[in-house]
mmCIF file of C-alpha atoms in Angstrom:
data_model
loop_
_atom_site.group_PDB
_atom_site.id
_atom_site.type_symbol
_atom_site.label_atom_id
_atom_site.label_comp_id
_atom_site.label_asym_id
_atom_site.label_seq_id
_atom_site.Cartn_x
_atom_site.Cartn_y
_atom_site.Cartn_z
ATOM 1 C CA MET Q 1 -0.737 -12.793 -13.542
ATOM 2 C CA TRP Q 2 -0.674 -14.242 -17.049
ATOM 3 C CA VAL Q 3 -1.872 -17.581 -15.653
ATOM 4 C CA ILE Q 4 -4.726 -15.804 -13.860
ATOM 5 C CA GLU Q 5 -5.755 -14.036 -17.083
ATOM 6 C CA ARG Q 6 -5.893 -17.311 -19.015
ATOM 7 C CA LEU Q 7 -7.949 -18.945 -16.266
ATOM 8 C CA ARG Q 8 -10.247 -15.922 -16.065
ATOM 9 C CA GLU Q 9 -11.015 -16.254 -19.795
ATOM 10 C CA ARG Q 10 -11.841 -19.974 -19.677
ATOM 11 C CA ILE Q 11 -13.594 -20.549 -16.354
ATOM 12 C CA PRO Q 12 -16.800 -18.529 -17.094
ATOM 13 C CA ALA Q 13 -17.359 -20.534 -20.273
ATOM 14 C CA ALA Q 14 -17.142 -23.830 -18.396
ATOM 15 C CA SER Q 15 -19.116 -22.962 -15.271
ATOM 16 C CA GLU Q 16 -21.988 -20.794 -14.150
ATOM 17 C CA LEU Q 17 -20.105 -19.837 -10.996
ATOM 18 C CA ARG Q 18 -18.387 -16.489 -10.573
ATOM 19 C CA CYS Q 19 -14.722 -17.148 -9.826
ATOM 20 C CA PHE Q 20 -12.103 -14.863 -8.349
ATOM 21 C CA PHE Q 21 -8.354 -15.408 -8.605
ATOM 22 C CA PHE Q 22 -5.520 -13.901 -6.616
ATOM 23 C CA PRO Q 23 -1.871 -14.986 -6.224
ATOM 24 C CA ILE Q 24 -0.817 -16.798 -3.061
ATOM 25 C CA GLN Q 25 2.237 -15.024 -1.640
ATOM 26 C CA ASP Q 26 4.643 -15.835 1.165
ATOM 27 C CA LEU Q 27 4.123 -12.370 2.624
ATOM 28 C CA ASN Q 28 0.579 -11.014 2.707
ATOM 29 C CA LEU Q 29 -0.388 -7.544 3.857
ATOM 30 C CA GLY Q 30 -3.855 -7.628 5.373
ATOM 31 C CA VAL Q 31 -6.518 -10.323 4.979
ATOM 32 C CA GLN Q 32 -7.489 -11.889 1.666
ATOM 33 C CA THR Q 33 -11.236 -11.417 1.050
ATOM 34 C CA GLY Q 34 -11.688 -12.827 -2.454
ATOM 35 C CA SER Q 35 -9.653 -10.217 -4.339
ATOM 36 C CA ARG Q 36 -6.147 -8.916 -3.915
ATOM 37 C CA TYR Q 37 -6.753 -5.325 -2.751
ATOM 38 C CA GLN Q 38 -9.187 -3.803 -0.256
ATOM 39 C CA PHE Q 39 -10.802 -0.409 0.256
ATOM 40 C CA GLY Q 40 -12.508 0.238 3.594
ATOM 41 C CA LEU Q 41 -15.277 2.589 4.715
ATOM 42 C CA TRP Q 42 -16.060 3.161 8.402
ATOM 43 C CA GLY Q 43 -18.062 5.498 10.591
ATOM 44 C CA VAL Q 44 -20.288 5.765 13.643
ATOM 45 C CA ASP Q 45 -23.614 5.017 11.900
ATOM 46 C CA LEU Q 46 -23.610 1.586 10.246
ATOM 47 C CA GLU Q 47 -26.608 2.357 8.008
ATOM 48 C CA GLN Q 48 -24.871 5.497 6.732
ATOM 49 C CA VAL Q 49 -21.683 3.527 6.079
ATOM 50 C CA ILE Q 50 -23.562 0.825 4.146
ATOM 51 C CA GLY Q 51 -25.417 3.467 2.108
ATOM 52 C CA ALA Q 52 -22.132 5.139 1.171
ATOM 53 C CA GLY Q 53 -20.643 1.733 0.336
ATOM 54 C CA ASN Q 54 -23.537 0.863 -1.999
ATOM 55 C CA VAL Q 55 -23.059 4.146 -3.854
ATOM 56 C CA LEU Q 56 -19.304 3.734 -4.156
ATOM 57 C CA VAL Q 57 -19.275 0.051 -5.140
ATOM 58 C CA ARG Q 58 -21.580 0.793 -8.096
ATOM 59 C CA ARG Q 59 -19.143 3.445 -9.295
ATOM 60 C CA VAL Q 60 -16.096 1.237 -8.780
ATOM 61 C CA ARG Q 61 -17.629 -1.612 -10.801
ATOM 62 C CA GLN Q 62 -17.924 0.747 -13.794
ATOM 63 C CA LEU Q 63 -14.199 1.552 -13.825
ATOM 64 C CA LYS Q 64 -12.236 -0.064 -16.625
ATOM 65 C CA GLU Q 65 -9.106 -0.098 -14.438
ATOM 66 C CA VAL Q 66 -10.716 -2.449 -11.886
ATOM 67 C CA THR Q 67 -11.910 -6.056 -12.014
ATOM 68 C CA ASP Q 68 -13.255 -8.675 -9.579
ATOM 69 C CA VAL Q 69 -15.069 -6.145 -7.382
ATOM 70 C CA ILE Q 70 -16.605 -7.767 -4.286
ATOM 71 C CA ALA Q 71 -18.716 -6.099 -1.606
ATOM 72 C CA SER Q 72 -17.970 -7.620 1.799
ATOM 73 C CA TRP Q 73 -21.323 -6.756 3.390
ATOM 74 C CA GLU Q 74 -24.734 -8.412 3.131
ATOM 75 C CA ASP Q 75 -27.649 -6.356 4.464
ATOM 76 C CA ASN Q 76 -30.517 -8.674 3.480
ATOM 77 C CA GLY Q 77 -30.547 -10.707 6.671
ATOM 78 C CA LEU Q 78 -33.611 -10.871 8.921
ATOM 79 C CA GLN Q 79 -33.628 -9.267 12.343
ATOM 80 C CA ALA Q 80 -36.226 -9.739 15.098
ATOM 81 C CA GLY Q 81 -36.663 -7.160 17.823
ATOM 82 C CA LEU Q 82 -39.090 -5.905 20.432
ATOM 83 C CA ALA Q 83 -40.855 -2.577 20.698
ATOM 84 C CA VAL Q 84 -42.007 -1.550 24.190
ATOM 85 C CA ASP Q 85 -45.464 -0.036 24.593
ATOM 86 C CA ARG Q 86 -44.499 2.516 27.237
ATOM 87 C CA LEU Q 87 -48.046 3.816 27.770
ATOM 88 C CA ARG Q 88 -49.426 0.350 28.481
ATOM 89 C CA ALA Q 89 -46.440 -0.492 30.695
ATOM 90 C CA ALA Q 90 -46.997 2.695 32.716
ATOM 91 C CA SER Q 91 -50.687 1.918 33.125
ATOM 92 C CA LEU Q 92 -49.808 -1.522 34.524
ATOM 93 C CA GLY Q 93 -47.137 -0.132 36.862
ATOM 94 C CA VAL Q 94 -44.135 -1.551 34.974
ATOM 95 C CA THR Q 95 -41.014 0.586 34.634
ATOM 96 C CA PRO Q 96 -38.504 0.410 31.724
ATOM 97 C CA LEU Q 97 -35.808 -0.586 34.240
ATOM 98 C CA ALA Q 98 -37.849 -3.653 35.236
ATOM 99 C CA ILE Q 99 -38.168 -4.688 31.599
ATOM 100 C CA ASP Q 100 -34.412 -4.273 31.021
ATOM 101 C CA SER Q 101 -33.595 -6.263 34.151
ATOM 102 C CA THR Q 102 -35.919 -9.109 33.135
ATOM 103 C CA LEU Q 103 -34.411 -9.366 29.658
ATOM 104 C CA TYR Q 104 -30.900 -9.178 31.100
ATOM 105 C CA ASP Q 105 -31.584 -11.976 33.577
ATOM 106 C CA ALA Q 106 -33.142 -14.150 30.874
ATOM 107 C CA PHE Q 107 -30.596 -13.815 28.084
ATOM 108 C CA ALA Q 108 -27.383 -12.150 29.344
ATOM 109 C CA GLN Q 109 -25.910 -15.221 31.110
ATOM 110 C CA ALA Q 110 -25.164 -13.297 34.272
ATOM 111 C CA GLN Q 111 -22.778 -14.993 36.702
ATOM 112 C CA ILE Q 112 -24.391 -15.063 40.167
ATOM 113 C CA LYS Q 113 -22.144 -17.433 42.130
ATOM 114 C CA THR Q 114 -18.953 -19.488 42.021
ATOM 115 C CA LEU Q 115 -18.890 -23.040 43.411
ATOM 116 C CA TYR Q 116 -15.447 -24.117 44.629
ATOM 117 C CA LEU Q 117 -14.811 -27.853 44.373
ATOM 118 C CA PRO Q 118 -11.823 -29.853 45.721
ATOM 119 C CA SER Q 119 -9.930 -29.757 42.426
ATOM 120 C CA ASN Q 120 -11.613 -26.997 40.410
ATOM 121 C CA PHE Q 121 -14.493 -24.513 40.469
ATOM 122 C CA SER Q 122 -17.720 -23.892 38.561
ATOM 123 C CA ARG Q 123 -19.616 -20.713 37.761
ATOM 124 C CA VAL Q 124 -23.349 -20.523 38.260
ATOM 125 C CA ILE Q 125 -25.072 -18.785 35.336
ATOM 126 C CA PHE Q 126 -28.578 -17.327 35.656
ATOM 127 C CA GLU Q 127 -30.521 -17.502 32.402
ATOM 128 C CA LEU Q 128 -33.558 -18.884 30.637
ATOM 129 C CA ASN Q 129 -33.467 -22.548 29.634
ATOM 130 C CA PRO Q 130 -31.462 -22.862 26.386
ATOM 131 C CA GLU Q 131 -34.331 -24.846 24.850
ATOM 132 C CA ASP Q 132 -36.621 -21.838 25.310
ATOM 133 C CA GLN Q 133 -34.224 -19.342 23.635
ATOM 134 C CA THR Q 134 -34.647 -20.589 20.096
ATOM 135 C CA GLY Q 135 -37.384 -18.177 18.974
ATOM 136 C CA PRO Q 136 -39.660 -15.233 19.806
ATOM 137 C CA ALA Q 137 -41.980 -17.612 21.667
ATOM 138 C CA ALA Q 138 -39.604 -17.332 24.626
ATOM 139 C CA PHE Q 139 -41.042 -13.908 25.474
ATOM 140 C CA ASP Q 140 -44.454 -15.471 26.152
ATOM 141 C CA LYS Q 141 -42.964 -17.306 29.152
ATOM 142 C CA LEU Q 142 -41.469 -14.212 30.810
ATOM 143 C CA HIS Q 143 -43.161 -12.000 33.400
ATOM 144 C CA VAL Q 144 -42.160 -8.542 34.651
ATOM 145 C CA PRO Q 145 -42.760 -7.318 38.214
ATOM 146 C CA ASN Q 146 -44.777 -4.138 38.605
ATOM 147 C CA THR Q 147 -44.738 -1.536 41.336
ATOM 148 C CA SER Q 148 -47.560 -3.213 43.290
ATOM 149 C CA GLY Q 149 -45.700 -6.530 43.605
ATOM 150 C CA GLY Q 150 -47.607 -8.394 40.893
ATOM 151 C CA GLN Q 151 -46.356 -10.098 37.729
ATOM 152 C CA VAL Q 152 -47.257 -8.842 34.243
ATOM 153 C CA PRO Q 153 -46.682 -11.003 31.112
ATOM 154 C CA LEU Q 154 -43.925 -9.523 28.987
ATOM 155 C CA ALA Q 155 -45.883 -10.281 25.812
ATOM 156 C CA ALA Q 156 -48.586 -7.854 26.990
ATOM 157 C CA LEU Q 157 -46.083 -4.981 27.024
ATOM 158 C CA MET Q 158 -44.172 -5.579 23.802
ATOM 159 C CA ARG Q 159 -44.756 -6.290 20.167
ATOM 160 C CA PRO Q 160 -42.272 -8.098 17.891
ATOM 161 C CA VAL Q 161 -40.593 -6.110 15.116
ATOM 162 C CA ARG Q 162 -38.964 -7.751 12.098
ATOM 163 C CA SER Q 163 -36.631 -5.968 9.694
ATOM 164 C CA HIS Q 164 -33.626 -6.432 7.435
ATOM 165 C CA ALA Q 165 -30.155 -6.184 8.967
ATOM 166 C CA PRO Q 166 -26.539 -7.050 8.104
ATOM 167 C CA LEU Q 167 -25.569 -10.682 8.507
ATOM 168 C CA TRP Q 168 -22.280 -9.620 10.091
ATOM 169 C CA ILE Q 169 -20.662 -6.376 11.211
ATOM 170 C CA LYS Q 170 -16.942 -5.787 10.793
ATOM 171 C CA HIS Q 171 -15.035 -3.108 12.659
ATOM 172 C CA LEU Q 172 -12.167 -0.826 11.725
ATOM 173 C CA ALA Q 173 -10.602 1.465 14.326
ATOM 174 C CA GLN Q 174 -13.366 0.192 16.683
ATOM 175 C CA PHE Q 175 -16.083 1.579 14.365
ATOM 176 C CA PRO Q 176 -18.519 -0.336 12.139
ATOM 177 C CA ALA Q 177 -16.875 -0.829 8.766
ATOM 178 C CA ILE Q 178 -17.369 -2.411 5.357
ATOM 179 C CA THR Q 179 -14.808 -3.463 2.756
ATOM 180 C CA ILE Q 180 -14.716 -3.332 -1.040
ATOM 181 C CA SER Q 181 -12.317 -5.896 -2.499
ATOM 182 C CA PHE Q 182 -10.971 -5.485 -6.016
ATOM 183 C CA ASP Q 183 -8.127 -6.329 -8.357
ATOM 184 C CA ALA Q 184 -6.326 -4.361 -11.048
ATOM 185 C CA ALA Q 185 -7.294 -4.970 -14.655
ATOM 186 C CA PRO Q 186 -4.675 -6.480 -16.991
ATOM 187 C CA GLY Q 187 -1.997 -3.948 -17.877
ATOM 188 C CA VAL Q 188 -3.100 -1.459 -15.183
ATOM 189 C CA SER Q 189 -0.872 -0.610 -12.228
ATOM 190 C CA ILE Q 190 -2.184 -0.379 -8.698
ATOM 191 C CA GLY Q 191 -1.240 3.310 -8.659
ATOM 192 C CA GLU Q 192 -3.647 3.998 -11.517
ATOM 193 C CA VAL Q 193 -6.356 2.029 -9.733
ATOM 194 C CA VAL Q 194 -5.860 4.008 -6.517
ATOM 195 C CA ASN Q 195 -6.159 7.296 -8.407
ATOM 196 C CA ALA Q 196 -9.288 6.121 -10.242
ATOM 197 C CA ILE Q 197 -11.032 5.034 -7.031
ATOM 198 C CA ARG Q 198 -10.126 8.290 -5.285
ATOM 199 C CA ALA Q 199 -11.578 10.215 -8.229
ATOM 200 C CA GLU Q 200 -14.851 8.253 -8.036
ATOM 201 C CA GLU Q 201 -14.950 8.815 -4.284
ATOM 202 C CA ALA Q 202 -14.716 12.571 -4.840
ATOM 203 C CA LYS Q 203 -17.523 12.431 -7.417
ATOM 204 C CA ALA Q 204 -19.750 10.351 -5.110
ATOM 205 C CA ARG Q 205 -19.712 13.116 -2.437
ATOM 206 C CA LEU Q 206 -19.817 10.703 0.491
ATOM 207 C CA PRO Q 207 -20.939 12.028 3.899
ATOM 208 C CA ASP Q 208 -18.260 13.648 6.004
ATOM 209 C CA GLU Q 209 -18.992 11.183 8.814
ATOM 210 C CA VAL Q 210 -17.879 8.260 6.602
ATOM 211 C CA LYS Q 211 -14.106 7.811 6.498
ATOM 212 C CA THR Q 212 -12.279 5.854 3.798
ATOM 213 C CA GLU Q 213 -8.860 4.295 3.441
ATOM 214 C CA PHE Q 214 -7.085 1.600 1.462
ATOM 215 C CA LEU Q 215 -6.194 -1.569 3.340
ATOM 216 C CA GLY Q 216 -3.535 -4.260 3.012
ATOM 217 C CA GLU Q 217 -1.504 -4.282 -0.184
ATOM 218 C CA ALA Q 218 -3.433 -1.333 -1.613
ATOM 219 C CA ALA Q 219 -2.471 0.812 1.382
ATOM 220 C CA ALA Q 220 1.159 -0.247 1.054
ATOM 221 C CA ALA Q 221 1.109 0.541 -2.676
ATOM 222 C CA ALA Q 222 -0.473 3.956 -2.051
ATOM 223 C CA LYS Q 223 2.276 4.826 0.420
ATOM 224 C CA SER Q 224 5.145 3.178 -1.426
ATOM 225 C CA GLY Q 225 5.579 6.012 -3.951
ATOM 226 C CA THR Q 226 6.391 8.605 -1.309
ATOM 227 C CA GLN Q 227 8.441 6.149 0.723
ATOM 228 C CA GLN Q 228 10.518 5.087 -2.273
ATOM 229 C CA LEU Q 229 11.175 8.721 -3.176
ATOM 230 C CA LEU Q 230 12.299 9.515 0.369
ATOM 231 C CA LEU Q 231 14.528 6.432 0.464
ATOM 232 C CA PHE Q 232 16.038 7.375 -2.892
ATOM 233 C CA LEU Q 233 16.748 10.925 -1.726
ATOM 234 C CA GLY Q 234 18.234 9.586 1.502
ATOM 235 C CA ALA Q 235 20.525 7.295 -0.512
ATOM 236 C CA LEU Q 236 21.671 10.257 -2.633
ATOM 237 C CA VAL Q 237 22.495 12.267 0.490
ATOM 238 C CA ALA Q 238 24.479 9.344 1.902
ATOM 239 C CA VAL Q 239 26.382 8.905 -1.370
ATOM 240 C CA TYR Q 240 27.150 12.633 -1.500
ATOM 241 C CA ILE Q 241 28.548 12.595 2.043
ATOM 242 C CA VAL Q 242 30.719 9.544 1.393
ATOM 243 C CA LEU Q 243 32.090 10.929 -1.866
ATOM 244 C CA GLY Q 244 32.703 14.330 -0.292
ATOM 245 C CA VAL Q 245 34.757 12.736 2.469
ATOM 246 C CA LEU Q 246 36.599 10.550 -0.047
ATOM 247 C CA TYR Q 247 37.644 13.402 -2.353
ATOM 248 C CA GLU Q 248 37.732 16.158 0.292
ATOM 249 C CA SER Q 249 35.540 18.253 -1.974
ATOM 250 C CA TYR Q 250 32.064 19.740 -1.882
ATOM 251 C CA ILE Q 251 31.571 19.936 -5.656
ATOM 252 C CA HIS Q 252 32.949 16.789 -7.267
ATOM 253 C CA PRO Q 253 30.317 14.513 -5.683
ATOM 254 C CA PHE Q 254 27.883 16.436 -7.922
ATOM 255 C CA THR Q 255 30.039 15.445 -10.901
ATOM 256 C CA ILE Q 256 29.559 11.790 -10.063
ATOM 257 C CA LEU Q 257 25.870 12.220 -9.313
ATOM 258 C CA SER Q 258 25.395 13.873 -12.711
ATOM 259 C CA THR Q 259 25.195 10.375 -14.215
ATOM 260 C CA LEU Q 260 21.923 9.825 -12.391
ATOM 261 C CA PRO Q 261 19.454 11.546 -14.787
ATOM 262 C CA SER Q 262 20.622 9.829 -17.974
ATOM 263 C CA THR Q 263 20.740 6.415 -16.299
ATOM 264 C CA VAL Q 264 17.237 6.637 -14.835
ATOM 265 C CA PHE Q 265 15.943 8.052 -18.132
ATOM 266 C CA GLY Q 266 17.354 5.081 -20.027
ATOM 267 C CA ALA Q 267 15.844 2.559 -17.624
ATOM 268 C CA LEU Q 268 12.416 4.226 -17.670
ATOM 269 C CA LEU Q 269 12.539 4.615 -21.464
ATOM 270 C CA ALA Q 270 13.177 0.882 -21.916
ATOM 271 C CA LEU Q 271 10.308 0.028 -19.563
ATOM 272 C CA TRP Q 272 7.982 2.413 -21.396
ATOM 273 C CA LEU Q 273 8.870 1.142 -24.857
ATOM 274 C CA LEU Q 274 8.226 -2.475 -23.808
ATOM 275 C CA HIS Q 275 5.065 -1.587 -21.827
ATOM 276 C CA VAL Q 276 6.433 -2.902 -18.522
ATOM 277 C CA GLN Q 277 4.859 -1.593 -15.327
ATOM 278 C CA PHE Q 278 6.964 0.311 -12.823
ATOM 279 C CA THR Q 279 6.971 -1.850 -9.691
ATOM 280 C CA ILE Q 280 9.145 -2.304 -6.632
ATOM 281 C CA VAL Q 281 11.364 -4.652 -8.635
ATOM 282 C CA THR Q 282 11.905 -2.043 -11.349
ATOM 283 C CA SER Q 283 12.703 0.614 -8.751
ATOM 284 C CA ILE Q 284 15.330 -1.728 -7.310
ATOM 285 C CA ALA Q 285 16.684 -2.187 -10.840
ATOM 286 C CA CYS Q 286 16.959 1.605 -11.298
ATOM 287 C CA ILE Q 287 18.926 1.935 -8.048
ATOM 288 C CA LEU Q 288 21.151 -0.986 -9.057
ATOM 289 C CA VAL Q 289 21.939 0.384 -12.504
ATOM 290 C CA VAL Q 290 22.614 3.850 -11.053
ATOM 291 C CA GLY Q 291 25.221 2.325 -8.761
ATOM 292 C CA MET Q 292 26.787 0.471 -11.688
ATOM 293 C CA VAL Q 293 27.000 3.621 -13.814
ATOM 294 C CA MET Q 294 28.276 5.873 -11.035
ATOM 295 C CA LYS Q 295 31.506 3.877 -10.922
ATOM 296 C CA ASN Q 296 32.218 5.109 -14.499
ATOM 297 C CA ALA Q 297 32.261 8.705 -13.278
ATOM 298 C CA ILE Q 298 34.180 7.695 -10.161
ATOM 299 C CA MET Q 299 36.946 6.170 -12.287
ATOM 300 C CA MET Q 300 37.332 9.371 -14.333
ATOM 301 C CA VAL Q 301 36.979 11.830 -11.454
ATOM 302 C CA ASP Q 302 39.405 9.887 -9.250
ATOM 303 C CA PHE Q 303 42.030 9.852 -12.020
ATOM 304 C CA ALA Q 304 41.546 13.566 -12.808
ATOM 305 C CA ILE Q 305 41.773 14.716 -9.167
ATOM 306 C CA ASP Q 306 44.894 12.629 -8.649
ATOM 307 C CA ALA Q 307 46.440 14.108 -11.804
ATOM 308 C CA GLU Q 308 45.713 17.653 -10.593
ATOM 309 C CA ARG Q 309 47.034 17.148 -7.083
ATOM 310 C CA VAL Q 310 50.045 14.921 -7.797
ATOM 311 C CA GLN Q 311 51.142 15.820 -11.329
ATOM 312 C CA GLY Q 312 50.053 19.479 -11.182
ATOM 313 C CA LEU Q 313 47.982 19.352 -14.385
ATOM 314 C CA ASP Q 314 45.277 21.878 -15.128
ATOM 315 C CA PRO Q 315 41.634 20.636 -14.946
ATOM 316 C CA LEU Q 316 41.135 20.474 -18.730
ATOM 317 C CA THR Q 317 44.248 18.381 -19.322
ATOM 318 C CA ALA Q 318 43.549 16.188 -16.297
ATOM 319 C CA ILE Q 319 39.979 15.279 -17.222
ATOM 320 C CA ARG Q 320 40.884 14.802 -20.890
ATOM 321 C CA LEU Q 321 43.655 12.391 -19.892
ATOM 322 C CA ALA Q 322 41.260 10.633 -17.495
ATOM 323 C CA ALA Q 323 38.650 10.179 -20.241
ATOM 324 C CA LYS Q 324 41.253 8.645 -22.554
ATOM 325 C CA GLN Q 325 42.843 6.391 -19.939
ATOM 326 C CA ARG Q 326 39.563 5.170 -18.424
ATOM 327 C CA ALA Q 327 37.501 4.735 -21.616
ATOM 328 C CA ARG Q 328 38.615 1.118 -22.097
ATOM 329 C CA PRO Q 329 37.930 -0.197 -18.544
ATOM 330 C CA ILE Q 330 34.626 1.683 -18.444
ATOM 331 C CA THR Q 331 33.524 0.106 -21.752
ATOM 332 C CA MET Q 332 34.640 -3.359 -20.695
ATOM 333 C CA THR Q 333 32.779 -3.257 -17.374
ATOM 334 C CA MET Q 334 29.688 -1.864 -19.095
ATOM 335 C CA LEU Q 335 29.700 -4.628 -21.705
ATOM 336 C CA ALA Q 336 30.150 -7.283 -19.019
ATOM 337 C CA SER Q 337 27.191 -5.926 -17.077
ATOM 338 C CA LEU Q 338 25.121 -5.558 -20.248
ATOM 339 C CA PHE Q 339 25.742 -9.119 -21.421
ATOM 340 C CA ALA Q 340 24.889 -10.378 -17.941
ATOM 341 C CA ALA Q 341 21.573 -8.469 -17.964
ATOM 342 C CA ILE Q 342 20.440 -9.511 -21.461
ATOM 343 C CA PRO Q 343 19.559 -13.141 -20.481
ATOM 344 C CA VAL Q 344 17.529 -11.786 -17.574
ATOM 345 C CA ALA Q 345 15.699 -9.375 -19.897
ATOM 346 C CA ILE Q 346 14.793 -11.948 -22.578
ATOM 347 C CA GLY Q 347 14.637 -15.096 -20.478
ATOM 348 C CA THR Q 348 11.426 -17.018 -19.786
ATOM 349 C CA GLY Q 349 10.422 -19.723 -17.366
ATOM 350 C CA PRO Q 350 8.865 -19.866 -13.915
ATOM 351 C CA GLY Q 351 8.908 -16.447 -12.280
ATOM 352 C CA TYR Q 352 10.232 -14.625 -15.336
ATOM 353 C CA GLU Q 353 7.628 -11.851 -14.890
ATOM 354 C CA ILE Q 354 9.559 -10.771 -11.776
ATOM 355 C CA ARG Q 355 13.058 -11.066 -13.273
ATOM 356 C CA GLN Q 356 12.329 -9.595 -16.694
ATOM 357 C CA PRO Q 357 11.646 -5.973 -15.583
ATOM 358 C CA LEU Q 358 14.949 -6.061 -13.692
ATOM 359 C CA GLY Q 359 16.887 -7.042 -16.815
ATOM 360 C CA ILE Q 360 15.041 -4.582 -19.079
ATOM 361 C CA ALA Q 361 15.747 -1.660 -16.754
ATOM 362 C CA MET Q 362 19.430 -2.632 -16.490
ATOM 363 C CA VAL Q 363 19.875 -2.946 -20.257
ATOM 364 C CA GLY Q 364 18.160 0.376 -21.006
ATOM 365 C CA GLY Q 365 19.977 2.248 -18.251
ATOM 366 C CA LEU Q 366 23.409 0.887 -19.193
ATOM 367 C CA LEU Q 367 23.015 1.620 -22.913
ATOM 368 C CA VAL Q 368 21.883 5.221 -22.470
ATOM 369 C CA ALA Q 369 24.391 5.887 -19.692
ATOM 370 C CA GLN Q 370 27.268 4.556 -21.773
ATOM 371 C CA LEU Q 371 26.341 6.865 -24.649
ATOM 372 C CA PHE Q 372 26.129 9.974 -22.471
ATOM 373 C CA THR Q 373 28.332 9.664 -19.391
ATOM 374 C CA LEU Q 374 31.633 9.342 -21.300
ATOM 375 C CA TYR Q 375 30.919 12.809 -22.753
ATOM 376 C CA THR Q 376 28.894 14.533 -20.047
ATOM 377 C CA THR Q 377 31.124 13.648 -17.083
ATOM 378 C CA PRO Q 378 34.172 15.633 -18.370
ATOM 379 C CA VAL Q 379 31.917 18.612 -19.133
ATOM 380 C CA VAL Q 380 30.367 18.575 -15.667
ATOM 381 C CA TYR Q 381 33.819 18.164 -14.123
ATOM 382 C CA LEU Q 382 35.087 21.292 -15.869
ATOM 383 C CA LEU Q 383 31.951 23.247 -14.915
ATOM 384 C CA MET Q 384 32.378 22.287 -11.273
ATOM 385 C CA GLU Q 385 36.068 23.253 -11.360
ATOM 386 C CA ARG Q 386 35.223 26.609 -12.964
ATOM 387 C CA PHE Q 387 32.536 27.215 -10.337
ATOM 388 C CA SER Q 388 34.942 26.453 -7.502
ATOM 389 C CA ARG Q 389 37.611 28.800 -8.914
ATOM 390 C CA ARG Q 390 35.111 31.682 -9.135
ATOM 391 C CA ARG Q 391 34.532 31.710 -5.392
ATOM 392 C CA PRO Q 392 35.930 34.881 -3.753
ATOM 393 C CA ALA Q 393 39.312 34.444 -2.150
ATOM 394 C CA ALA Q 394 39.882 35.159 1.505
ATOM 395 C CA LEU Q 395 40.634 38.795 2.386
ATOM 396 C CA PRO Q 396 44.276 39.527 3.251
ATOM 397 C CA ALA Q 397 45.077 40.020 6.874
ATOM 398 C CA PRO Q 398 45.355 43.759 7.898
ATOM 399 C CA ALA Q 399 48.842 45.189 8.406
ATOM 400 C CA ALA Q 400 49.972 45.535 11.997
ATOM 401 C CA ALA Q 401 49.838 49.089 13.339
ATOM 402 C CA GLU Q 402 53.197 50.719 13.860
#
């Protein structure tokens, strides 16, 4: 993106052309139409859809979060048509069905027969000579039968009509559609752009018959927030089940999961301080650093549970001993992970804009987690133990009747 920004600053000064830049990716979602993201409008009435698109594209171009806005429709083309004079046709004994049949036979390329040859076959097409189909003058050579068996010139029943029309018509969900292509401004995430466009759409008060939706990468980005949250919650449920089976406990998995808030806070704080956008790569980094920090709590909780069950220690003594015995390996593994992430966070070179957010999130999450988890994990462990001991005991069995 930095390369695109430098090119975008220099190209307009060297050329009178309007240039659009977008990155070429191995995996593309949707069709590239000049800009990276697309927003589609579709409905039954094409003129209504184009009117709504003209209103919305003017609003989108005024947004500071958006750049390289392109309208994918062109409604300044010329269209030639015919208007039937029904009163004159009725006076001459010509029905509308006869006019439709004549036009169909002349221009519809109707197949009337199939000729079978020794090695192949050919279809016989009934139509006007292709040389005579190049302009409106072709209608002067056509005649329509009337009810009395005569022939009436088609030009005597119709008048040509010229108007403006779209040069092409795209379809979405089998309905006429138009597309607004755009890109995010420097330093603006696609989530902010989606919210800004939705806000302008609400202000524009588009007709109810016109439907809108994001397409391609924009649609995937709009849905990714909810999907990532659901995947993250699903991962937490899976981790809770595995830890519960491992420790044969319903409460101590919460002790291990208590490292999650401080770790995610540290990763997001580092990204915010360095003005790094939250992308799919940074979400992967948050999940990775959470897994790295959870092993710190696992080391302490595993030692404390073993000390309670095997050595018979009380929870306070067990977790205090675990914190002392496991402080050194926890610090060593954290420092090893931290030193491995620092080159990724400060490194440059080809593709560093993808790797750098990963390293920044890891460094921030590990630093904050190391400062908090060594102290918060024993506290949470004791709270969970105290909660489990407060549960009511089972009622004694009733004495047998004499």
